[in-house]
Amino acid sequence: MSNDFHRRLIEEFRANRGALGGMFEGWSLAVLTTTGAKTGLRREVLLGYLEIDGDGLVVASANGADRHPGWYHNIRRNPIVTVETRDGAYRAIAAIPQGAAYEKLFARVVAEAPGYGDYQAQTTRRIPVVVLHRIEARAGEERVKGMGDWLVEVHEWFRAELRMLREQADNVVNGAATAVVRPKPDLAQEMRTHCLSFCTALRRHHVGEDSAVFPSLAEQFPALAPALAQLAEQHQTVARLQGSIQELVDGESDPARLRAELERLAGELEAHFDFEEQAVVTALNATAAAPPTA
């Protein structure tokens, strides 16, 4: 299909609100706008479009060719796309299911549009299915709270806990300097218990991300893999800081030194949380609902 012909089809699609005549009459189609993997420029392509379980889908069939189409390489580099259908346009993040999830989804695609099975039979290349998860809610609907929103809430809890620890460290330092008698229970012991509880919760949070959440995201969103690897390295840095603090609060710790270590941990965590939220919140919100509250 020539570029000029393809461009005219897109113009006709938009002019007729998603309807085309001729050989495409009655087809379910969408214009997918991606960001060029090499150029960074806006790229538009007209594709067959399906909806399964409420999500839009496009298939990187390339009519059974042995190479992936260009738009597929684009979404592997930058998964944020715009989708235009007969019902309107929406922004989405494009996920690439793998393994058993892919096999099940491709079977459903072929059941609805058998031509994709014919394309697969023409090539040894495994034809990818791309799920277009809406970033915003549909018009008139309230956005469902996602896993990314829950992650931000977890971070906010950790931030609040760390602020409290730093305030307690300040009180211990000031109390030692002014010889003020501490109320019972001893404030230093209270701070020690609080700190160990915080560090245990943070460690469990990071282990869960490294072992399950991050690998799943890296499979579905290849563009996120470098950021996810960096986040995993940051978890190691945070773990080392936690170990240092735990050594301090386990023994007769120097309050001033403990306060300095908490300050250092706070700086590392704030940078980590900010980077993590920028990197993965959109993908998490698109792919998983927040866990139920008790």
PDB file of C-alpha atoms in Angstrom:
ATOM      1  CA  MET A   1       0.000   0.000   0.000  1.00  0.00           C
ATOM      2  CA  SER A   2       1.592   3.287  -1.119  1.00  0.00           C
ATOM      3  CA  ASN A   3       2.042   6.162   1.312  1.00  0.00           C
ATOM      4  CA  ASP A   4      -0.248   8.426  -0.734  1.00  0.00           C
ATOM      5  CA  PHE A   5      -3.004   5.805  -0.900  1.00  0.00           C
ATOM      6  CA  HIS A   6      -2.663   5.109   2.809  1.00  0.00           C
ATOM      7  CA  ARG A   7      -2.846   8.816   3.597  1.00  0.00           C
ATOM      8  CA  ARG A   8      -6.021   9.190   1.537  1.00  0.00           C
ATOM      9  CA  LEU A   9      -7.594   6.273   3.394  1.00  0.00           C
ATOM     10  CA  ILE A  10      -6.860   7.948   6.721  1.00  0.00           C
ATOM     11  CA  GLU A  11      -8.366  11.209   5.451  1.00  0.00           C
ATOM     12  CA  GLU A  12     -11.480   9.356   4.293  1.00  0.00           C
ATOM     13  CA  PHE A  13     -11.670   7.504   7.606  1.00  0.00           C
ATOM     14  CA  ARG A  14     -11.651  10.767   9.533  1.00  0.00           C
ATOM     15  CA  ALA A  15     -14.025  12.548   7.189  1.00  0.00           C
ATOM     16  CA  ASN A  16     -16.564   9.708   7.455  1.00  0.00           C
ATOM     17  CA  ARG A  17     -16.157   9.114  11.196  1.00  0.00           C
ATOM     18  CA  GLY A  18     -14.514   5.751  10.880  1.00  0.00           C
ATOM     19  CA  ALA A  19     -16.305   4.415   7.826  1.00  0.00           C
ATOM     20  CA  LEU A  20     -14.630   3.457   4.555  1.00  0.00           C
ATOM     21  CA  GLY A  21     -16.049   2.285   1.261  1.00  0.00           C
ATOM     22  CA  GLY A  22     -14.799  -0.061  -1.426  1.00  0.00           C
ATOM     23  CA  MET A  23     -12.748  -3.050  -0.309  1.00  0.00           C
ATOM     24  CA  PHE A  24     -12.763  -1.771   3.303  1.00  0.00           C
ATOM     25  CA  GLU A  25     -16.522  -1.304   3.597  1.00  0.00           C
ATOM     26  CA  GLY A  26     -17.845  -2.733   6.841  1.00  0.00           C
ATOM     27  CA  TRP A  27     -14.397  -3.269   8.362  1.00  0.00           C
ATOM     28  CA  SER A  28     -13.672  -2.328  11.951  1.00  0.00           C
ATOM     29  CA  LEU A  29     -10.680   0.000  11.662  1.00  0.00           C
ATOM     30  CA  ALA A  30      -8.656   2.458  13.719  1.00  0.00           C
ATOM     31  CA  VAL A  31      -5.954   5.032  13.103  1.00  0.00           C
ATOM     32  CA  LEU A  32      -3.052   4.360  15.434  1.00  0.00           C
ATOM     33  CA  THR A  33      -0.670   7.273  16.056  1.00  0.00           C
ATOM     34  CA  THR A  34       2.750   6.309  17.386  1.00  0.00           C
ATOM     35  CA  THR A  35       6.100   8.013  17.944  1.00  0.00           C
ATOM     36  CA  GLY A  36       8.787   6.968  15.479  1.00  0.00           C
ATOM     37  CA  ALA A  37      11.387   4.723  17.146  1.00  0.00           C
ATOM     38  CA  LYS A  38      14.259   6.328  15.235  1.00  0.00           C
ATOM     39  CA  THR A  39      12.910   9.749  14.286  1.00  0.00           C
ATOM     40  CA  GLY A  40      10.741  10.651  17.294  1.00  0.00           C
ATOM     41  CA  LEU A  41       8.176  11.972  14.795  1.00  0.00           C
ATOM     42  CA  ARG A  42       4.422  11.382  14.787  1.00  0.00           C
ATOM     43  CA  ARG A  43       3.464   8.336  12.692  1.00  0.00           C
ATOM     44  CA  GLU A  44      -0.063   7.348  11.650  1.00  0.00           C
ATOM     45  CA  VAL A  45      -1.249   3.983  10.384  1.00  0.00           C
ATOM     46  CA  LEU A  46      -4.685   2.562   9.537  1.00  0.00           C
ATOM     47  CA  LEU A  47      -5.200  -0.881  11.078  1.00  0.00           C
ATOM     48  CA  GLY A  48      -7.846  -3.493  11.690  1.00  0.00           C
ATOM     49  CA  TYR A  49      -9.294  -2.966  15.158  1.00  0.00           C
ATOM     50  CA  LEU A  50     -10.901  -5.375  17.614  1.00  0.00           C
ATOM     51  CA  GLU A  51     -12.312  -5.026  21.108  1.00  0.00           C
ATOM     52  CA  ILE A  52     -11.963  -7.901  23.569  1.00  0.00           C
ATOM     53  CA  ASP A  53     -12.914  -7.650  27.251  1.00  0.00           C
ATOM     54  CA  GLY A  54     -13.331  -3.891  26.896  1.00  0.00           C
ATOM     55  CA  ASP A  55      -9.828  -3.232  25.522  1.00  0.00           C
ATOM     56  CA  GLY A  56      -8.928  -2.243  21.979  1.00  0.00           C
ATOM     57  CA  LEU A  57      -6.568  -4.558  20.082  1.00  0.00           C
ATOM     58  CA  VAL A  58      -4.475  -4.282  16.951  1.00  0.00           C
ATOM     59  CA  VAL A  59      -2.467  -7.096  15.376  1.00  0.00           C
ATOM     60  CA  ALA A  60       1.035  -6.704  13.916  1.00  0.00           C
ATOM     61  CA  SER A  61       0.255  -9.048  11.012  1.00  0.00           C
ATOM     62  CA  ALA A  62       1.817  -7.027   8.169  1.00  0.00           C
ATOM     63  CA  ASN A  63      -0.381  -9.209   5.913  1.00  0.00           C
ATOM     64  CA  GLY A  64       1.665 -12.269   6.820  1.00  0.00           C
ATOM     65  CA  ALA A  65       5.079 -10.771   5.996  1.00  0.00           C
ATOM     66  CA  ASP A  66       8.198 -12.128   7.669  1.00  0.00           C
ATOM     67  CA  ARG A  67       9.073  -8.808   9.332  1.00  0.00           C
ATOM     68  CA  HIS A  68       7.226  -6.851  11.984  1.00  0.00           C
ATOM     69  CA  PRO A  69       5.592  -3.648  10.735  1.00  0.00           C
ATOM     70  CA  GLY A  70       7.208  -0.311  11.542  1.00  0.00           C
ATOM     71  CA  TRP A  71       4.465   0.802  13.930  1.00  0.00           C
ATOM     72  CA  TYR A  72       5.162  -2.265  16.113  1.00  0.00           C
ATOM     73  CA  HIS A  73       8.803  -1.230  16.524  1.00  0.00           C
ATOM     74  CA  ASN A  74       7.554   2.236  17.464  1.00  0.00           C
ATOM     75  CA  ILE A  75       5.370   1.021  20.318  1.00  0.00           C
ATOM     76  CA  ARG A  76       8.213  -1.141  21.613  1.00  0.00           C
ATOM     77  CA  ARG A  77      10.237   2.052  21.982  1.00  0.00           C
ATOM     78  CA  ASN A  78       7.389   4.296  23.187  1.00  0.00           C
ATOM     79  CA  PRO A  79       4.117   2.609  24.223  1.00  0.00           C
ATOM     80  CA  ILE A  80       2.062   5.808  24.575  1.00  0.00           C
ATOM     81  CA  VAL A  81      -0.227   6.064  21.533  1.00  0.00           C
ATOM     82  CA  THR A  82      -3.409   7.701  20.272  1.00  0.00           C
ATOM     83  CA  VAL A  83      -6.238   5.551  18.931  1.00  0.00           C
ATOM     84  CA  GLU A  84      -8.984   6.893  16.642  1.00  0.00           C
ATOM     85  CA  THR A  85     -12.059   4.735  16.063  1.00  0.00           C
ATOM     86  CA  ARG A  86     -15.558   5.349  14.762  1.00  0.00           C
ATOM     87  CA  ASP A  87     -16.546   6.080  18.396  1.00  0.00           C
ATOM     88  CA  GLY A  88     -13.884   8.748  18.959  1.00  0.00           C
ATOM     89  CA  ALA A  89     -10.246   9.064  19.953  1.00  0.00           C
ATOM     90  CA  TYR A  90      -8.436   8.109  23.123  1.00  0.00           C
ATOM     91  CA  ARG A  91      -4.892   7.948  24.487  1.00  0.00           C
ATOM     92  CA  ALA A  92      -3.597   4.526  25.404  1.00  0.00           C
ATOM     93  CA  ILE A  93      -0.549   2.619  26.525  1.00  0.00           C
ATOM     94  CA  ALA A  94       0.229  -0.307  24.238  1.00  0.00           C
ATOM     95  CA  ALA A  95       0.989  -3.643  25.930  1.00  0.00           C
ATOM     96  CA  ILE A  96       2.442  -6.742  24.252  1.00  0.00           C
ATOM     97  CA  PRO A  97       1.145  -9.895  25.991  1.00  0.00           C
ATOM     98  CA  GLN A  98       3.559 -12.820  26.266  1.00  0.00           C
ATOM     99  CA  GLY A  99       3.432 -16.537  27.011  1.00  0.00           C
ATOM    100  CA  ALA A 100       0.127 -18.122  27.946  1.00  0.00           C
ATOM    101  CA  ALA A 101      -1.628 -14.746  27.968  1.00  0.00           C
ATOM    102  CA  TYR A 102      -0.599 -14.218  24.327  1.00  0.00           C
ATOM    103  CA  GLU A 103      -1.686 -17.703  23.213  1.00  0.00           C
ATOM    104  CA  LYS A 104      -5.104 -17.296  24.782  1.00  0.00           C
ATOM    105  CA  LEU A 105      -5.584 -13.831  23.327  1.00  0.00           C
ATOM    106  CA  PHE A 106      -4.433 -14.767  19.817  1.00  0.00           C
ATOM    107  CA  ALA A 107      -6.907 -17.657  19.806  1.00  0.00           C
ATOM    108  CA  ARG A 108      -9.712 -15.224  20.612  1.00  0.00           C
ATOM    109  CA  VAL A 109      -8.509 -12.832  17.915  1.00  0.00           C
ATOM    110  CA  VAL A 110      -8.588 -15.598  15.299  1.00  0.00           C
ATOM    111  CA  ALA A 111     -12.042 -16.667  16.475  1.00  0.00           C
ATOM    112  CA  GLU A 112     -13.322 -13.153  15.776  1.00  0.00           C
ATOM    113  CA  ALA A 113     -11.223 -12.434  12.679  1.00  0.00           C
ATOM    114  CA  PRO A 114     -10.029 -15.705  11.033  1.00  0.00           C
ATOM    115  CA  GLY A 115      -7.888 -13.813   8.528  1.00  0.00           C
ATOM    116  CA  TYR A 116      -5.231 -13.300  11.186  1.00  0.00           C
ATOM    117  CA  GLY A 117      -4.881 -17.065  11.463  1.00  0.00           C
ATOM    118  CA  ASP A 118      -4.277 -17.187   7.697  1.00  0.00           C
ATOM    119  CA  TYR A 119      -1.575 -14.519   8.039  1.00  0.00           C
ATOM    120  CA  GLN A 120       0.108 -16.510  10.810  1.00  0.00           C
ATOM    121  CA  ALA A 121       0.143 -19.594   8.577  1.00  0.00           C
ATOM    122  CA  GLN A 122       2.092 -17.622   5.947  1.00  0.00           C
ATOM    123  CA  THR A 123       5.065 -16.799   8.192  1.00  0.00           C
ATOM    124  CA  THR A 124       7.295 -18.376  10.825  1.00  0.00           C
ATOM    125  CA  ARG A 125       7.240 -15.036  12.665  1.00  0.00           C
ATOM    126  CA  ARG A 126       4.964 -15.070  15.691  1.00  0.00           C
ATOM    127  CA  ILE A 127       2.465 -12.331  14.939  1.00  0.00           C
ATOM    128  CA  PRO A 128       2.127 -10.049  17.974  1.00  0.00           C
ATOM    129  CA  VAL A 129      -1.153  -8.898  19.434  1.00  0.00           C
ATOM    130  CA  VAL A 130      -1.080  -5.413  20.959  1.00  0.00           C
ATOM    131  CA  VAL A 131      -3.554  -4.431  23.674  1.00  0.00           C
ATOM    132  CA  LEU A 132      -4.430  -0.744  23.787  1.00  0.00           C
ATOM    133  CA  HIS A 133      -5.171   0.098  27.420  1.00  0.00           C
ATOM    134  CA  ARG A 134      -6.987   3.400  27.838  1.00  0.00           C
ATOM    135  CA  ILE A 135      -5.116   5.935  29.945  1.00  0.00           C
ATOM    136  CA  GLU A 136      -8.200   8.045  30.653  1.00  0.00           C
ATOM    137  CA  ALA A 137     -11.705   6.881  31.484  1.00  0.00           C
ATOM    138  CA  ARG A 138     -14.382   6.774  28.823  1.00  0.00           C
ATOM    139  CA  ALA A 139     -16.596   9.855  28.574  1.00  0.00           C
ATOM    140  CA  GLY A 140     -19.097   9.918  31.416  1.00  0.00           C
ATOM    141  CA  GLU A 141     -17.352   7.141  33.348  1.00  0.00           C
ATOM    142  CA  GLU A 142     -15.265   7.436  36.496  1.00  0.00           C
ATOM    143  CA  ARG A 143     -11.713   6.170  36.201  1.00  0.00           C
ATOM    144  CA  VAL A 144     -11.162   2.945  38.101  1.00  0.00           C
ATOM    145  CA  LYS A 145      -8.417   3.112  40.708  1.00  0.00           C
ATOM    146  CA  GLY A 146      -5.412   1.217  39.383  1.00  0.00           C
ATOM    147  CA  MET A 147      -2.340  -0.487  40.747  1.00  0.00           C
ATOM    148  CA  GLY A 148      -0.302   2.621  39.933  1.00  0.00           C
ATOM    149  CA  ASP A 149      -2.565   4.731  42.141  1.00  0.00           C
ATOM    150  CA  TRP A 150      -2.110   2.176  44.896  1.00  0.00           C
ATOM    151  CA  LEU A 151       1.675   2.329  44.446  1.00  0.00           C
ATOM    152  CA  VAL A 152       1.587   6.115  44.930  1.00  0.00           C
ATOM    153  CA  GLU A 153      -0.448   5.618  48.114  1.00  0.00           C
ATOM    154  CA  VAL A 154       2.149   3.125  49.394  1.00  0.00           C
ATOM    155  CA  HIS A 155       4.879   5.646  48.656  1.00  0.00           C
ATOM    156  CA  GLU A 156       2.962   8.355  50.490  1.00  0.00           C
ATOM    157  CA  TRP A 157       2.685   6.080  53.537  1.00  0.00           C
ATOM    158  CA  PHE A 158       6.424   5.444  53.447  1.00  0.00           C
ATOM    159  CA  ARG A 159       7.091   9.173  53.061  1.00  0.00           C
ATOM    160  CA  ALA A 160       4.930   9.924  56.086  1.00  0.00           C
ATOM    161  CA  GLU A 161       6.615   7.200  58.130  1.00  0.00           C
ATOM    162  CA  LEU A 162      10.043   8.509  57.223  1.00  0.00           C
ATOM    163  CA  ARG A 163       9.041  12.067  58.164  1.00  0.00           C
ATOM    164  CA  MET A 164       7.914  10.764  61.553  1.00  0.00           C
ATOM    165  CA  LEU A 165      11.200   8.910  62.054  1.00  0.00           C
ATOM    166  CA  ARG A 166      13.169  12.050  61.248  1.00  0.00           C
ATOM    167  CA  GLU A 167      11.068  14.080  63.674  1.00  0.00           C
ATOM    168  CA  GLN A 168      11.671  11.479  66.382  1.00  0.00           C
ATOM    169  CA  ALA A 169      15.418  11.584  65.675  1.00  0.00           C
ATOM    170  CA  ASP A 170      15.336  15.376  66.041  1.00  0.00           C
ATOM    171  CA  ASN A 171      13.585  15.003  69.399  1.00  0.00           C
ATOM    172  CA  VAL A 172      16.206  12.538  70.622  1.00  0.00           C
ATOM    173  CA  VAL A 173      19.071  14.790  69.527  1.00  0.00           C
ATOM    174  CA  ASN A 174      17.474  17.865  71.089  1.00  0.00           C
ATOM    175  CA  GLY A 175      16.609  15.969  74.254  1.00  0.00           C
ATOM    176  CA  ALA A 176      20.168  14.729  74.677  1.00  0.00           C
ATOM    177  CA  ALA A 177      21.538  18.224  74.181  1.00  0.00           C
ATOM    178  CA  THR A 178      19.177  19.924  76.659  1.00  0.00           C
ATOM    179  CA  ALA A 179      19.015  17.072  79.176  1.00  0.00           C
ATOM    180  CA  VAL A 180      15.220  17.063  79.080  1.00  0.00           C
ATOM    181  CA  VAL A 181      13.765  14.005  80.828  1.00  0.00           C
ATOM    182  CA  ARG A 182      11.988  11.866  78.280  1.00  0.00           C
ATOM    183  CA  PRO A 183       8.498  10.574  79.034  1.00  0.00           C
ATOM    184  CA  LYS A 184       7.856   6.835  79.351  1.00  0.00           C
ATOM    185  CA  PRO A 185       8.139   4.759  77.238  1.00  0.00           C
ATOM    186  CA  ASP A 186      11.612   5.954  76.399  1.00  0.00           C
ATOM    187  CA  LEU A 187      11.479   7.944  73.161  1.00  0.00           C
ATOM    188  CA  ALA A 188      14.657   6.360  71.817  1.00  0.00           C
ATOM    189  CA  GLN A 189      13.183   2.875  72.257  1.00  0.00           C
ATOM    190  CA  GLU A 190       9.931   3.989  70.632  1.00  0.00           C
ATOM    191  CA  MET A 191      11.877   5.345  67.674  1.00  0.00           C
ATOM    192  CA  ARG A 192      13.887   2.109  67.424  1.00  0.00           C
ATOM    193  CA  THR A 193      10.705   0.000  67.192  1.00  0.00           C
ATOM    194  CA  HIS A 194       9.142   2.367  64.685  1.00  0.00           C
ATOM    195  CA  CYS A 195      12.212   2.390  62.455  1.00  0.00           C
ATOM    196  CA  LEU A 196      12.543  -1.400  62.348  1.00  0.00           C
ATOM    197  CA  SER A 197       8.858  -1.759  61.436  1.00  0.00           C
ATOM    198  CA  PHE A 198       9.264   0.785  58.628  1.00  0.00           C
ATOM    199  CA  CYS A 199      12.378  -0.899  57.227  1.00  0.00           C
ATOM    200  CA  THR A 200      10.734  -4.342  57.229  1.00  0.00           C
ATOM    201  CA  ALA A 201       7.697  -3.040  55.331  1.00  0.00           C
ATOM    202  CA  LEU A 202       9.858  -1.239  52.789  1.00  0.00           C
ATOM    203  CA  ARG A 203      12.019  -4.322  52.197  1.00  0.00           C
ATOM    204  CA  ARG A 204       8.942  -6.491  51.549  1.00  0.00           C
ATOM    205  CA  HIS A 205       7.556  -3.890  49.169  1.00  0.00           C
ATOM    206  CA  HIS A 206      10.743  -3.864  47.090  1.00  0.00           C
ATOM    207  CA  VAL A 207      11.126  -7.655  47.021  1.00  0.00           C
ATOM    208  CA  GLY A 208       7.589  -7.935  45.660  1.00  0.00           C
ATOM    209  CA  GLU A 209       8.345  -5.440  42.916  1.00  0.00           C
ATOM    210  CA  ASP A 210      11.628  -7.069  41.893  1.00  0.00           C
ATOM    211  CA  SER A 211      10.305 -10.651  41.854  1.00  0.00           C
ATOM    212  CA  ALA A 212       6.875 -10.219  40.254  1.00  0.00           C
ATOM    213  CA  VAL A 213       5.754  -6.739  39.246  1.00  0.00           C
ATOM    214  CA  PHE A 214       8.804  -5.510  37.343  1.00  0.00           C
ATOM    215  CA  PRO A 215       9.403  -8.674  35.239  1.00  0.00           C
ATOM    216  CA  SER A 216       5.757  -8.650  34.152  1.00  0.00           C
ATOM    217  CA  LEU A 217       5.932  -4.977  33.147  1.00  0.00           C
ATOM    218  CA  ALA A 218       9.208  -5.477  31.272  1.00  0.00           C
ATOM    219  CA  GLU A 219       7.626  -8.257  29.187  1.00  0.00           C
ATOM    220  CA  GLN A 220       4.554  -6.246  28.244  1.00  0.00           C
ATOM    221  CA  PHE A 221       6.276  -2.864  27.861  1.00  0.00           C
ATOM    222  CA  PRO A 222       9.806  -3.366  26.461  1.00  0.00           C
ATOM    223  CA  ALA A 223      10.420   0.388  26.518  1.00  0.00           C
ATOM    224  CA  LEU A 224      10.265   0.306  30.329  1.00  0.00           C
ATOM    225  CA  ALA A 225      12.989  -2.351  30.715  1.00  0.00           C
ATOM    226  CA  PRO A 226      15.918   0.101  31.220  1.00  0.00           C
ATOM    227  CA  ALA A 227      13.999   2.100  33.830  1.00  0.00           C
ATOM    228  CA  LEU A 228      12.928  -1.088  35.609  1.00  0.00           C
ATOM    229  CA  ALA A 229      16.528  -2.298  35.738  1.00  0.00           C
ATOM    230  CA  GLN A 230      17.554   1.053  37.211  1.00  0.00           C
ATOM    231  CA  LEU A 231      14.794   0.810  39.818  1.00  0.00           C
ATOM    232  CA  ALA A 232      16.005  -2.664  40.827  1.00  0.00           C
ATOM    233  CA  GLU A 233      19.514  -1.252  41.315  1.00  0.00           C
ATOM    234  CA  GLN A 234      18.076   1.545  43.433  1.00  0.00           C
ATOM    235  CA  HIS A 235      16.391  -1.085  45.603  1.00  0.00           C
ATOM    236  CA  GLN A 236      19.835  -2.500  46.358  1.00  0.00           C
ATOM    237  CA  THR A 237      21.054   0.955  47.393  1.00  0.00           C
ATOM    238  CA  VAL A 238      18.034   1.462  49.635  1.00  0.00           C
ATOM    239  CA  ALA A 239      18.578  -1.991  51.171  1.00  0.00           C
ATOM    240  CA  ARG A 240      22.165  -1.060  52.080  1.00  0.00           C
ATOM    241  CA  LEU A 241      20.963   2.155  53.719  1.00  0.00           C
ATOM    242  CA  GLN A 242      18.335   0.224  55.664  1.00  0.00           C
ATOM    243  CA  GLY A 243      20.998  -2.174  56.917  1.00  0.00           C
ATOM    244  CA  SER A 244      23.109   0.713  58.150  1.00  0.00           C
ATOM    245  CA  ILE A 245      20.183   2.252  60.008  1.00  0.00           C
ATOM    246  CA  GLN A 246      19.146  -1.074  61.482  1.00  0.00           C
ATOM    247  CA  GLU A 247      22.663  -1.548  62.898  1.00  0.00           C
ATOM    248  CA  LEU A 248      22.359   1.848  64.555  1.00  0.00           C
ATOM    249  CA  VAL A 249      18.944   1.310  66.120  1.00  0.00           C
ATOM    250  CA  ASP A 250      19.769  -2.243  67.256  1.00  0.00           C
ATOM    251  CA  GLY A 251      22.478  -1.016  69.621  1.00  0.00           C
ATOM    252  CA  GLU A 252      23.333   2.058  71.608  1.00  0.00           C
ATOM    253  CA  SER A 253      23.062   4.351  68.609  1.00  0.00           C
ATOM    254  CA  ASP A 254      24.421   7.874  68.407  1.00  0.00           C
ATOM    255  CA  PRO A 255      21.302  10.041  67.882  1.00  0.00           C
ATOM    256  CA  ALA A 256      23.137  12.539  65.697  1.00  0.00           C
ATOM    257  CA  ARG A 257      24.533   9.797  63.490  1.00  0.00           C
ATOM    258  CA  LEU A 258      21.133   8.111  63.292  1.00  0.00           C
ATOM    259  CA  ARG A 259      19.577  11.413  62.216  1.00  0.00           C
ATOM    260  CA  ALA A 260      22.229  11.808  59.493  1.00  0.00           C
ATOM    261  CA  GLU A 261      21.590   8.275  58.193  1.00  0.00           C
ATOM    262  CA  LEU A 262      17.828   8.887  58.167  1.00  0.00           C
ATOM    263  CA  GLU A 263      18.379  12.083  56.203  1.00  0.00           C
ATOM    264  CA  ARG A 264      20.479  10.196  53.676  1.00  0.00           C
ATOM    265  CA  LEU A 265      17.867   7.458  53.378  1.00  0.00           C
ATOM    266  CA  ALA A 266      15.143  10.076  52.934  1.00  0.00           C
ATOM    267  CA  GLY A 267      16.989  11.655  50.024  1.00  0.00           C
ATOM    268  CA  GLU A 268      17.540   8.285  48.312  1.00  0.00           C
ATOM    269  CA  LEU A 269      13.921   7.249  48.826  1.00  0.00           C
ATOM    270  CA  GLU A 270      12.439  10.504  47.548  1.00  0.00           C
ATOM    271  CA  ALA A 271      14.508  10.265  44.366  1.00  0.00           C
ATOM    272  CA  HIS A 272      13.577   6.591  43.988  1.00  0.00           C
ATOM    273  CA  PHE A 273       9.863   7.140  44.565  1.00  0.00           C
ATOM    274  CA  ASP A 274       9.728  10.078  42.138  1.00  0.00           C
ATOM    275  CA  PHE A 275      11.531   8.136  39.418  1.00  0.00           C
ATOM    276  CA  GLU A 276       9.418   5.018  39.955  1.00  0.00           C
ATOM    277  CA  GLU A 277       6.164   6.959  39.771  1.00  0.00           C
ATOM    278  CA  GLN A 278       7.212   8.639  36.518  1.00  0.00           C
ATOM    279  CA  ALA A 279       8.296   5.316  35.010  1.00  0.00           C
ATOM    280  CA  VAL A 280       5.601   2.800  35.920  1.00  0.00           C
ATOM    281  CA  VAL A 281       2.409   4.359  37.319  1.00  0.00           C
ATOM    282  CA  THR A 282       0.705   4.719  33.918  1.00  0.00           C
ATOM    283  CA  ALA A 283       1.525   1.134  32.926  1.00  0.00           C
ATOM    284  CA  LEU A 284       0.386  -0.236  36.285  1.00  0.00           C
ATOM    285  CA  ASN A 285      -2.887   1.683  36.167  1.00  0.00           C
ATOM    286  CA  ALA A 286      -3.580   0.397  32.652  1.00  0.00           C
ATOM    287  CA  THR A 287      -2.917  -3.257  33.374  1.00  0.00           C
ATOM    288  CA  ALA A 288      -4.148  -3.943  36.918  1.00  0.00           C
ATOM    289  CA  ALA A 289      -6.782  -2.671  39.318  1.00  0.00           C
ATOM    290  CA  ALA A 290      -5.758  -1.627  42.801  1.00  0.00           C
ATOM    291  CA  PRO A 291      -5.986  -4.391  45.433  1.00  0.00           C
ATOM    292  CA  PRO A 292      -9.226  -4.359  47.408  1.00  0.00           C
ATOM    293  CA  THR A 293      -9.213  -2.494  50.686  1.00  0.00           C
ATOM    294  CA  ALA A 294      -9.986  -4.349  53.886  1.00  0.00           C
TER     295      ALA A 294
END
